[in-house]
CSV table of C-alpha atoms and ligand atoms in Angstrom, one decimal:
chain,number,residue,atom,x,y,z
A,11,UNK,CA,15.0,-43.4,6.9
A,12,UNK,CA,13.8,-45.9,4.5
A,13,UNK,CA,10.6,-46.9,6.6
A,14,UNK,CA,7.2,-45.6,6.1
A,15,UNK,CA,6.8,-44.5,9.9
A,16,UNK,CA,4.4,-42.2,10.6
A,17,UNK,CA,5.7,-38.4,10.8
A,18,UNK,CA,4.5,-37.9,14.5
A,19,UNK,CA,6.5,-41.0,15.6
A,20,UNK,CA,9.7,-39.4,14.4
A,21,UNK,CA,11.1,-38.4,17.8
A,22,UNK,CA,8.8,-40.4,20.2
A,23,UNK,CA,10.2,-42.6,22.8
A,24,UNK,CA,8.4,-45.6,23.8
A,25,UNK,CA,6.4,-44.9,27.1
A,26,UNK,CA,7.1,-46.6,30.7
A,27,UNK,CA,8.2,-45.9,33.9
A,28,UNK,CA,11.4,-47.2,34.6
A,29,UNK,CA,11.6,-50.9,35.6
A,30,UNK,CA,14.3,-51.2,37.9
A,31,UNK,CA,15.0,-53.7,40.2
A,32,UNK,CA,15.6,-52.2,43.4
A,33,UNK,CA,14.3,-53.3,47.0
A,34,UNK,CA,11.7,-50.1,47.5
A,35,UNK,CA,9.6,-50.2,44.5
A,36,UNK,CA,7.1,-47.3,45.1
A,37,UNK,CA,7.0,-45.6,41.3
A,38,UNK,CA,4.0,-47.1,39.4
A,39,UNK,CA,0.8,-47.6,41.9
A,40,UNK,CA,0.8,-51.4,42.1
A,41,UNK,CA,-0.8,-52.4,44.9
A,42,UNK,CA,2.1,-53.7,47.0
A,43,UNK,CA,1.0,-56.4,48.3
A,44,UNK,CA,1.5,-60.0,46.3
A,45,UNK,CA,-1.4,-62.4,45.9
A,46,UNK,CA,-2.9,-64.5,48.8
A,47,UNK,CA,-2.1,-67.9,49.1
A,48,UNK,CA,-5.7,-68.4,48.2
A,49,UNK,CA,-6.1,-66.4,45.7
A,50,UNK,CA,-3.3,-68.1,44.0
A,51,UNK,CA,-5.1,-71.4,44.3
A,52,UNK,CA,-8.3,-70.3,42.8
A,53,UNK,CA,-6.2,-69.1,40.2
A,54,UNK,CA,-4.3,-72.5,39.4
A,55,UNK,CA,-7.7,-73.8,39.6
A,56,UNK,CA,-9.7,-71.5,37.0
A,57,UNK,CA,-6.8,-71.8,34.8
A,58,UNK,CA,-6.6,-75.5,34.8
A,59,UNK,CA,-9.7,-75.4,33.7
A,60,UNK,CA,-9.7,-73.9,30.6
A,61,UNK,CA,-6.4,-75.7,29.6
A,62,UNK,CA,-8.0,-78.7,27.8
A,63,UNK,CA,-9.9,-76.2,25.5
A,64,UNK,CA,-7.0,-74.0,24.9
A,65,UNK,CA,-6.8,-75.3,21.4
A,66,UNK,CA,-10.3,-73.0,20.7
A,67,UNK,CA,-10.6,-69.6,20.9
A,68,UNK,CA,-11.9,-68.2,24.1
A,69,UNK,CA,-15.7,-67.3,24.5
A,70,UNK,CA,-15.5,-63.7,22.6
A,71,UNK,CA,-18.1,-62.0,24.6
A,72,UNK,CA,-16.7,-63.1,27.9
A,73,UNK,CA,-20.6,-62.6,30.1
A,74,UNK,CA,-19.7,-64.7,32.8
A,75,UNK,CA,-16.8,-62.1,33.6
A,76,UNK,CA,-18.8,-59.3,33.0
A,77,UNK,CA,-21.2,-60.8,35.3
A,78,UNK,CA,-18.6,-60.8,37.5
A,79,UNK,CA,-17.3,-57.4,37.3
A,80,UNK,CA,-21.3,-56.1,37.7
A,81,UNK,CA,-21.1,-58.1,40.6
A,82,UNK,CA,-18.5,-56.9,41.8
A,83,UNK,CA,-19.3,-53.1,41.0
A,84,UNK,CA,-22.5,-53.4,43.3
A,85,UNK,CA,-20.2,-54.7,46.3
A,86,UNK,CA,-17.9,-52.2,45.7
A,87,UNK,CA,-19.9,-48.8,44.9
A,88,UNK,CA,-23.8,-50.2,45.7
A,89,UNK,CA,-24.4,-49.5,42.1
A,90,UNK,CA,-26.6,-52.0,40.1
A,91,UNK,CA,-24.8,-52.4,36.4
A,92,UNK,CA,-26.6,-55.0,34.1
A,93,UNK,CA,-23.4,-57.1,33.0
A,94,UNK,CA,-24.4,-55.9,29.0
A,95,UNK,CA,-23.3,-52.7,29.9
A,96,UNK,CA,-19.8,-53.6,31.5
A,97,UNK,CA,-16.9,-53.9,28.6
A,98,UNK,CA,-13.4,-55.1,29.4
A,99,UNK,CA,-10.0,-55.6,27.7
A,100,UNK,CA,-6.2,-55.8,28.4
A,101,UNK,CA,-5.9,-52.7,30.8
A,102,UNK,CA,-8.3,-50.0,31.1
A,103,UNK,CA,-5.6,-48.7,28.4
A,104,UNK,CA,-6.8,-50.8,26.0
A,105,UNK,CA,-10.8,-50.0,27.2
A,106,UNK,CA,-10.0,-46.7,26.5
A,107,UNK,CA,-8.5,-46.8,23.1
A,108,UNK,CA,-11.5,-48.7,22.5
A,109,UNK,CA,-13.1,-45.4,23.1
A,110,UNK,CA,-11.1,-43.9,21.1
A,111,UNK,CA,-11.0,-45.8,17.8
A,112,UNK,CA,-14.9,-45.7,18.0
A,113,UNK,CA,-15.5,-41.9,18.5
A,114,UNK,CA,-12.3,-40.2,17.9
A,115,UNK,CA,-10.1,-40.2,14.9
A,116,UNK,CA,-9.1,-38.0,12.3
A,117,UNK,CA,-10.5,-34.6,12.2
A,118,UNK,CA,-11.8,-35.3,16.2
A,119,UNK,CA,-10.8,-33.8,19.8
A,120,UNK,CA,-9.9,-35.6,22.8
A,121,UNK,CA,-10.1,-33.0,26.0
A,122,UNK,CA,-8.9,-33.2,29.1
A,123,UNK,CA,-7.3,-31.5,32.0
A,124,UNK,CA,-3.4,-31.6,33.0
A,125,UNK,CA,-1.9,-32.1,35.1
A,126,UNK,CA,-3.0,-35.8,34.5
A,127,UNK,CA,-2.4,-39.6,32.8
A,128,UNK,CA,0.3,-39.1,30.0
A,129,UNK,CA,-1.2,-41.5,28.3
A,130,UNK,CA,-4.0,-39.8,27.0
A,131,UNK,CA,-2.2,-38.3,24.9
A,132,UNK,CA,-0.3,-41.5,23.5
A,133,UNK,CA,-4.0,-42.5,22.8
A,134,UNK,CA,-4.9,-39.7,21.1
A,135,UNK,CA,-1.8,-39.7,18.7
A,136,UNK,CA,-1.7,-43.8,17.9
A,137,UNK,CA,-6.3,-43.1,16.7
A,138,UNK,CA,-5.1,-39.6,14.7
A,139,UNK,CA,-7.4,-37.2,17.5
A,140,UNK,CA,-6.6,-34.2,18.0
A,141,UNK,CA,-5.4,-33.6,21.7
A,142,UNK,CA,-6.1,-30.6,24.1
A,143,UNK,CA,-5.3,-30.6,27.5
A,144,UNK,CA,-6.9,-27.5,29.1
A,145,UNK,CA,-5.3,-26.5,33.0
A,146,UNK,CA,-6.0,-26.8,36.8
A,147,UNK,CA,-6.2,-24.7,39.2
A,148,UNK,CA,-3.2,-24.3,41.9
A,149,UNK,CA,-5.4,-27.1,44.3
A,150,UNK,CA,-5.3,-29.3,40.8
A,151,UNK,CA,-9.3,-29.2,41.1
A,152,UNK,CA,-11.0,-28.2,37.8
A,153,UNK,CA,-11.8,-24.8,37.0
A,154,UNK,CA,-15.4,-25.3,35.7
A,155,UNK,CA,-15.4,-21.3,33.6
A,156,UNK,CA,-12.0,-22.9,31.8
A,157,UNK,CA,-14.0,-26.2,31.4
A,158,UNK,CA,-17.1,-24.8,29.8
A,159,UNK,CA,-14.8,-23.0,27.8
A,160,UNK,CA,-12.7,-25.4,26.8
A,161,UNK,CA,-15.6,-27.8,25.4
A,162,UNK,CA,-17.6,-24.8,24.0
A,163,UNK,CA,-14.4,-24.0,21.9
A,164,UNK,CA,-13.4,-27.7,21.0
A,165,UNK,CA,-16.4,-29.6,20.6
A,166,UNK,CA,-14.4,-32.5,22.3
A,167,UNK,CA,-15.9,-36.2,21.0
A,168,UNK,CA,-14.5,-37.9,24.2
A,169,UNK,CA,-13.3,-35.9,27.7
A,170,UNK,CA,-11.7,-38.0,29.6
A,171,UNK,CA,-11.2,-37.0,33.2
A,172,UNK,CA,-9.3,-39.1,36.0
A,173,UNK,CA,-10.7,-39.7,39.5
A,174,UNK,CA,-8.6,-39.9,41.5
A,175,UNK,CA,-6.6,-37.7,38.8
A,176,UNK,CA,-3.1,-39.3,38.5
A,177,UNK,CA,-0.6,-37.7,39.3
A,178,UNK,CA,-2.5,-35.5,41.6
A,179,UNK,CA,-4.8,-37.6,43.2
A,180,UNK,CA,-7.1,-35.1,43.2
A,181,UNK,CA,-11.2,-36.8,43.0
A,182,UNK,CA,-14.1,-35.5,41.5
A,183,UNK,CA,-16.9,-34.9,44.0
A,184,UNK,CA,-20.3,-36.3,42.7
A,185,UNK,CA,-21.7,-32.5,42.3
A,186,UNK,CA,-18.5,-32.0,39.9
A,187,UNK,CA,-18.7,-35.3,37.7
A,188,UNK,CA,-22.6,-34.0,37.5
A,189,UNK,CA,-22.0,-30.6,36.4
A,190,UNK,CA,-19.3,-32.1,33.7
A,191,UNK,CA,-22.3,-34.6,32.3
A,192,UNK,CA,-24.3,-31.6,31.9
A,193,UNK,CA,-22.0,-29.7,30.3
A,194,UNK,CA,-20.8,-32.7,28.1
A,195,UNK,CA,-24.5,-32.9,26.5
A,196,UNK,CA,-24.9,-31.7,22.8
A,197,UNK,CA,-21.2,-30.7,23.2
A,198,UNK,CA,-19.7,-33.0,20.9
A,199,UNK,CA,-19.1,-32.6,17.2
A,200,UNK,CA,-21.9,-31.6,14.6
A,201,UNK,CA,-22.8,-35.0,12.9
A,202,UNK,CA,-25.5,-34.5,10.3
A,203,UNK,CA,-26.6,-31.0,11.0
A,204,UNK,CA,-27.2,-32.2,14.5
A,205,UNK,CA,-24.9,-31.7,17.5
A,206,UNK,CA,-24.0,-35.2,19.1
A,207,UNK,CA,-23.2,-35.7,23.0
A,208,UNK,CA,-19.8,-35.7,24.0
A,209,UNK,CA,-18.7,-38.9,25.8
A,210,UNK,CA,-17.8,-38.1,29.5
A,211,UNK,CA,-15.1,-40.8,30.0
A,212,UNK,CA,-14.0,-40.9,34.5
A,213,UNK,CA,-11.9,-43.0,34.8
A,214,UNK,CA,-11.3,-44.3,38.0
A,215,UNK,CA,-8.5,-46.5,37.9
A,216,UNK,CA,-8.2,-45.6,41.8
A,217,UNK,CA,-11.4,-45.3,42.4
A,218,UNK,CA,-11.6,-47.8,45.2
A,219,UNK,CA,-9.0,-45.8,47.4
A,220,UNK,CA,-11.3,-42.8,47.2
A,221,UNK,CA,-12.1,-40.9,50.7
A,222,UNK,CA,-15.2,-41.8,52.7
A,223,UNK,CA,-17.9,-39.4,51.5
A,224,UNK,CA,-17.0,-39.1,47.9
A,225,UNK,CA,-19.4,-41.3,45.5
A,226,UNK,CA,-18.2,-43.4,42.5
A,227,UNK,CA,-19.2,-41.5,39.4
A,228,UNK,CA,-21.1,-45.0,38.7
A,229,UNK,CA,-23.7,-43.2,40.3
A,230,UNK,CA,-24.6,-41.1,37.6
A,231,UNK,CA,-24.7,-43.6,34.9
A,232,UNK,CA,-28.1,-44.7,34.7
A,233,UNK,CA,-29.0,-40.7,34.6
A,234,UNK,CA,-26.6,-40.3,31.7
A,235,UNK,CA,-26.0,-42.2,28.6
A,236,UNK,CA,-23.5,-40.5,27.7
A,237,UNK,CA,-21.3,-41.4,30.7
A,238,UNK,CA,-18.4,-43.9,31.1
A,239,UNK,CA,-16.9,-45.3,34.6
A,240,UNK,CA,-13.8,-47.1,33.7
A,241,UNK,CA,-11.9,-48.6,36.5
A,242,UNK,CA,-9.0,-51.8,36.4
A,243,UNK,CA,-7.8,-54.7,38.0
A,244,UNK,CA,-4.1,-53.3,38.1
A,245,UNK,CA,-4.4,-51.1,41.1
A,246,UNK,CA,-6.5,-51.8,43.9
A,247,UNK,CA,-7.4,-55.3,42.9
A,248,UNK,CA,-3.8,-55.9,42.9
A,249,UNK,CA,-3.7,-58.3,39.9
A,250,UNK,CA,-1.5,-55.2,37.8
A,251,UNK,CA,0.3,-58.9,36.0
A,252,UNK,CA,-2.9,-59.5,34.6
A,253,UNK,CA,-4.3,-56.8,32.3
A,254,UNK,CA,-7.3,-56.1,32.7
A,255,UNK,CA,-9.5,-53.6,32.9
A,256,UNK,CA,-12.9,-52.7,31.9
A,257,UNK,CA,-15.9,-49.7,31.7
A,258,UNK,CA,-19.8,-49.3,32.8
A,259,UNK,CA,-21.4,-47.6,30.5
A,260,UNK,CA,-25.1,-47.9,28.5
A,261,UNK,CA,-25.7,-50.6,25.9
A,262,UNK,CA,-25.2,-48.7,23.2
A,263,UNK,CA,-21.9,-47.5,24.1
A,264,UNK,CA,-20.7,-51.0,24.5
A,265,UNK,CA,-22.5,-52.4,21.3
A,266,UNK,CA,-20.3,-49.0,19.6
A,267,UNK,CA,-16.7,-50.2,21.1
A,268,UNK,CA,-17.5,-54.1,20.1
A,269,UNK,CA,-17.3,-53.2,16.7
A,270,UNK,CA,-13.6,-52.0,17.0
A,271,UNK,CA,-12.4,-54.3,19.5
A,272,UNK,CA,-9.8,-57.1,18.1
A,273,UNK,CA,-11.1,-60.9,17.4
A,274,UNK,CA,-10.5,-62.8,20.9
A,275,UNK,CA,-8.6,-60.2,22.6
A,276,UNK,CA,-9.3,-61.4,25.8
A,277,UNK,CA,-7.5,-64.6,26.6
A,278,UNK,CA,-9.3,-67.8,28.0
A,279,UNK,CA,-6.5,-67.8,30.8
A,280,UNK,CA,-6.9,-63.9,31.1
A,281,UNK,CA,-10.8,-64.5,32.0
A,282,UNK,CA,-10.3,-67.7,34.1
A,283,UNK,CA,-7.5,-65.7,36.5
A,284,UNK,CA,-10.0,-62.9,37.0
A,285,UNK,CA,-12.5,-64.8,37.2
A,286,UNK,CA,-10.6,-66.2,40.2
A,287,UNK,CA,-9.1,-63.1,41.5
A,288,UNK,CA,-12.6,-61.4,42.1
A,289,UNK,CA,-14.2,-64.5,43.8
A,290,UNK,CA,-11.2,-62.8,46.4
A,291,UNK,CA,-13.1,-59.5,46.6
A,292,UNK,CA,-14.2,-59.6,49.9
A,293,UNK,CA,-10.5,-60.0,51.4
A,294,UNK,CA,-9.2,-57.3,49.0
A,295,UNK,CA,-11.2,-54.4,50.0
A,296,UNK,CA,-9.6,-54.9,53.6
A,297,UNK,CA,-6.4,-54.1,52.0
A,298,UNK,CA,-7.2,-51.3,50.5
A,299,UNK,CA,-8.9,-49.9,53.6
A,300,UNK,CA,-5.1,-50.4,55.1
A,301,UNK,CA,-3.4,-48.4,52.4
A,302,UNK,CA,-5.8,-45.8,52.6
A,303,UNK,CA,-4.6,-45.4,55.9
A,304,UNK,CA,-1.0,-45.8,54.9
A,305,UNK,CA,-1.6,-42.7,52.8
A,306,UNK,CA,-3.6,-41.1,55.0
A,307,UNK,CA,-1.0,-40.9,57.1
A,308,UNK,CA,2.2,-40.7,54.7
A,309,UNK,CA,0.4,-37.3,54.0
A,310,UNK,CA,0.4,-36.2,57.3
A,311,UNK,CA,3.6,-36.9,57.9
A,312,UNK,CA,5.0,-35.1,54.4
A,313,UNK,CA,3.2,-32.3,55.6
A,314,UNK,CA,5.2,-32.2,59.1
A,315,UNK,CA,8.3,-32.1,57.4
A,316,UNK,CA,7.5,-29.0,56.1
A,317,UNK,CA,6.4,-30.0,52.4
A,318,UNK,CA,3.5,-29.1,50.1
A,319,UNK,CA,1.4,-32.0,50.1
A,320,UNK,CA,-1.5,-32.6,47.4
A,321,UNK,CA,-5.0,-34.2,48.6
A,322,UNK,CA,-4.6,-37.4,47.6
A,323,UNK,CA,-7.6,-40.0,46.9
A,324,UNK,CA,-5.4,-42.6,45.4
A,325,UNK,CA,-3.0,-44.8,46.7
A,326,UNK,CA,0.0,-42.3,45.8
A,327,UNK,CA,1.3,-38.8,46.9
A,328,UNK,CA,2.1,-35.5,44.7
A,329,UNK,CA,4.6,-33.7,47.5
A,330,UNK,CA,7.1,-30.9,46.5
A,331,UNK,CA,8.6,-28.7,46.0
A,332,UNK,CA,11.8,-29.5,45.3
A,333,UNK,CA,14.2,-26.8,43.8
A,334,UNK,CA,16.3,-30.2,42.2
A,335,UNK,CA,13.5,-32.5,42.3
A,336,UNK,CA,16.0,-35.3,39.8
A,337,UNK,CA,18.3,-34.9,42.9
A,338,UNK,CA,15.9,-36.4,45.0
A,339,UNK,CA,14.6,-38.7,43.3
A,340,UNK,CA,18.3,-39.6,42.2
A,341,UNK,CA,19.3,-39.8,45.8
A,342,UNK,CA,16.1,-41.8,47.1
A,343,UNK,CA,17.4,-44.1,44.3
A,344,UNK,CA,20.9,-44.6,45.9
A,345,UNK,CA,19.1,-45.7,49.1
A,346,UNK,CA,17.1,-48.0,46.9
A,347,UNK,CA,14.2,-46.7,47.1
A,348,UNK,CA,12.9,-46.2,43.5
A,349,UNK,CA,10.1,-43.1,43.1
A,350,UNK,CA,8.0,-41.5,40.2
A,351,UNK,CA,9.4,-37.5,38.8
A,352,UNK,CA,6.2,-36.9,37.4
A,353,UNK,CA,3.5,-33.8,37.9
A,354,UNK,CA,4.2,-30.2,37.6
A,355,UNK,CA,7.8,-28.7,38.0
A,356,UNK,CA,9.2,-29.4,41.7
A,357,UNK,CA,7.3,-32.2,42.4
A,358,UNK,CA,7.5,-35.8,43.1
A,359,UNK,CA,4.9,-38.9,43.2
A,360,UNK,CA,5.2,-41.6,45.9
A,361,UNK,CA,2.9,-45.0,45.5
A,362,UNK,CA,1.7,-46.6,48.9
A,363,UNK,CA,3.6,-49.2,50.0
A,364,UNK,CA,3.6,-51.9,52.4
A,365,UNK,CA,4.6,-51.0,55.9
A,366,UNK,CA,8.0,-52.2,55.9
A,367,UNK,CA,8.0,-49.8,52.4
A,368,UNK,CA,6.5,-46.9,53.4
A,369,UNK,CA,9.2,-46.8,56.5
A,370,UNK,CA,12.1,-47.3,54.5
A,371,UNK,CA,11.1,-44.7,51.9
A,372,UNK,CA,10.6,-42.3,55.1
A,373,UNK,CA,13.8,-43.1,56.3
A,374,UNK,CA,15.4,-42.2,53.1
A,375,UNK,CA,13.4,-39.1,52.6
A,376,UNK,CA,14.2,-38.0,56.2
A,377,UNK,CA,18.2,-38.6,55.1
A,378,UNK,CA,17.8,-36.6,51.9
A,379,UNK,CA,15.8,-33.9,53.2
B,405,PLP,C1,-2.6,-46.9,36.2
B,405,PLP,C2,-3.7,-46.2,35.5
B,405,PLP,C3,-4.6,-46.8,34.7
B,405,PLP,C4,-4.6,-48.3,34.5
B,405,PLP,O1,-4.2,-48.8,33.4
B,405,PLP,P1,-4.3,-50.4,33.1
B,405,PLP,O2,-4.1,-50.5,31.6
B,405,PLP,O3,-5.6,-50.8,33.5
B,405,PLP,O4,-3.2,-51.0,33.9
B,405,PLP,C5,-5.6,-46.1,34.0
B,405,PLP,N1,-5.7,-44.8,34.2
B,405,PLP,C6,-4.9,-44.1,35.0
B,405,PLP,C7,-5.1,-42.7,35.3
B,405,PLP,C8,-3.8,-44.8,35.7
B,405,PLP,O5,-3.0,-44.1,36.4
C-alpha cells in the first residue's frame, strides 16, 4: 500500500444493497410505485424553469423549499414547523452526517440501538465518533433500564433512534420518544465544566407508514430543543431518484449544521423537482394508505404460514426464522424475486410492493417454503 488511506478503511467494503435487475424488486424500501403522469409534468415544468439560470449557483438557503417541506409537515403530522427550523440535503444520509460533523467527531459517542440502519455506523467512522450500539429486547422495542444505562455510561453527543426502526420496523410510541428526550437532557459530553444535552436524533424515514394511533415524534419538538425529526423524500414520497431529505429541529440546531454543510449542495434542479413533487402531496398520502394495507396484510398472511413475524410500522417486513436464511433468499432470487438478508440471524426483510409484486413474491415464498 502506497496510499495514505485511513487505517479503519483497510478492509471496508463500500455499502449498498445489491442492484440487480430482476422483475420483483422488493430489497430496499422504494416506494414501488413510479411517478404520476402529473407529477412528472410539474416536474418538467419546475425544472425548465431554473434551466436559463443554471449558469449561477442555486439559491444556497433554499426557503422556498423549506417552506415547502413545513408545509408539508403540517398536512402530514398537524405539526406547525416555522420553515427556519426545517434543514435538507442529499438524503436524510447526508442531513444526518450533517449532525454528525457538527456535534460528533473525534474523542465523541454516537449511541444507538441494534438491531437497526447500518449506516449509522458508516457515519460514525467517515466524522472519527466513536460508535456504540446498545441491544433490543426479543420484540425489538427498547429496553429503557439498558437505555439509561447506556447514555449514563457513554455520555452519547447524538443518539440516533429510527422510527419505524429499519430493519425491524418497530415505532416508538410518543410516551417512549418522551421518556428518551428526558433522558437525553444534560446527558451529553461535559463541555466547559458544564454537562451539554445530548441531541435526540428519530429519524423517521418511514414515518408516514406509521400505524393509526402512533404520533410523529414532531410532536415533541417544540417541548424540546434538543430534539431532531428527520424524515426523506426516498420512501414514502416515492421520489428515492431524487435525494433528498431533510430534519425539523430548533433554530439553533439548524444555524449549528449550516456551518458544516458544503457550498451549494443542494442543486437548483434538485429544489425545482421537489418543489414539484410535493405540490403532489395530496395524491401521495393515498398511496401510502394502500401500502399500509399491503403490509398490513402481507403480515397476516406470513404469520398463517406459520412464521415469526415482526410488528412492522414501515413499509417492509422482518419475518424468520429461517435455519438457511441465504437459501431463501437465494431461491426467492431464482424466481426473480429479489429480497433484503438483513436483521438478526434467521431472518429476512421484504419491502411493500405493488399488488402484482407483493403476489408474485407470495407465490415464490409459498414454493420455497
Ligand atoms: C432508507 C433510510 C433512510 C433514507 O435515506 P435517504 O438518504 O434519505 O435516501 C434513512 N434512514 C433509514 C433508517 C432508512 O432506512
Amino acid at each position: 500500500m502506497t496510499l495514505p488511506l485511513r487505517e479503519e478503511l483497510a478492509s471496508v467494503q463500500p455499502y449498498g444493497a445489491p442492484q440487480l435487475d430482476v422483475p420483483v424488486r422488493l430489497n430496499v424500501n422504494e416506494n414501488p410505485y413510479p411517478p404520476a403522469p402529473a407529477v412528472i409534468k410539474s416536474v418538467l415544468e419546475g425544472v425548465a424553469e431554473v434551466l436559463p439560470t443554471m449558469n449561477r449557483y442555486p439559491d444556497r438557503d433554499f426557503m422556498e423549499l423549506r417552506a415547502a417541506l413545513a408545509n408539508y409537515l403540517y398536512e402530514e403530522a398537524g405539526v406547525t414547523v416555522e420553515k427556519e427550523r426545517i434543514w435538507a440535503a442529499n438524503g436524510s444520509n447526508e442531513v444526518m452526517l450533517h449532525l454528525l460533523q457538527a456535534y460528533a467527531g473525534e474523542g465523541r459517542t454516537l449511541l444507538s440501538f441494534a438491531p437497526t440502519y447500518s449506516m449509522y455506523h458508516e457515519y460514525a467512522r467517515d466524522t472519527g465518533t466513536n460508535w456504540v450500539a446498545g441491544t433490543r429486547a426479543a420484540d425489538f422495542k427498547l429496553d429503557f433500564n439498558h437505555v439509561e444505562a447506556e447514555i449514563e455510561r457513554t455520555r452519547p453527543s447524538i443518539l440516533v433512534l429510527a422510527s419505524p426502526n429499519n430493519p425491524t420496523g418497530t415505532a416508538l410510541t410518543l410516551e417512549e420518544a418522551r421518556l428518551l428526550a428526558d433522558l437525553t437532557r444534560g446527558s451529553g459530553p461535559v463541555i466547559g465544566g458544564a454537562p451539554t444535552d445530548t441531541v435526540l436524533v428519530i429519524d423517521e424515514a418511514y414515518g408516514e407508514f406509521r400505524r393509526e394511533g402512533t404520533p410523529s415524534a414532531l410532536t415533541l419538538l417544540d417541548e424540546y430543543p434538543h430534539v431532531v425529526v428527520s424524515r426523506t423524500m426516498s420512501k414514502a414520497f416515492g421520489m428515492a431518484g431524487l435525494r433528498l431529505g431533510y430534519f425539523a429541529a430548533a433554530r439553533e440546531i439548524v444555524d449549528h449544521v449550516m456551518r458544516v454543510r458544503l457550498p451549494y449542495h443542494l442543486s437548483a434542479t434538485t429544489q425545482a423537482v421537489a418543489l414539484a413533487a410535493l405540490s403532489h402531496s395530496k395524491e401521495l398520502m393515498s398511496q401510502v394508505a394502500h401500502m399500509r394495507a399491503t403490509r398490513d396484510n402481507l403480515v397476516i398472511w406470513l404469520r398463517s404460514k406459520g412464521l415469526d413475524v415482526a410488528d412492522s410500522d414501515a413499509n417492509f417486513v422482518l419475518f424468520g426464522k429461517f435455519a438457511d436464511r441465504e437459501r431463501v433468499f437465494a431461491q426467492l432470487l431464482d424466481r426473480g424475486v429479489l429480497i433484503r438478508v438483513v436483521g438478526p440471524e434467521g431472518y429476512l426483510r421484504v419491502s411493500v410492493g405493488t399488488d402484482e409484486e407483493d403476489a408474485r413474491f407470495r407465490a415464490a415464498l409459498e414454493e420455497v417454503l
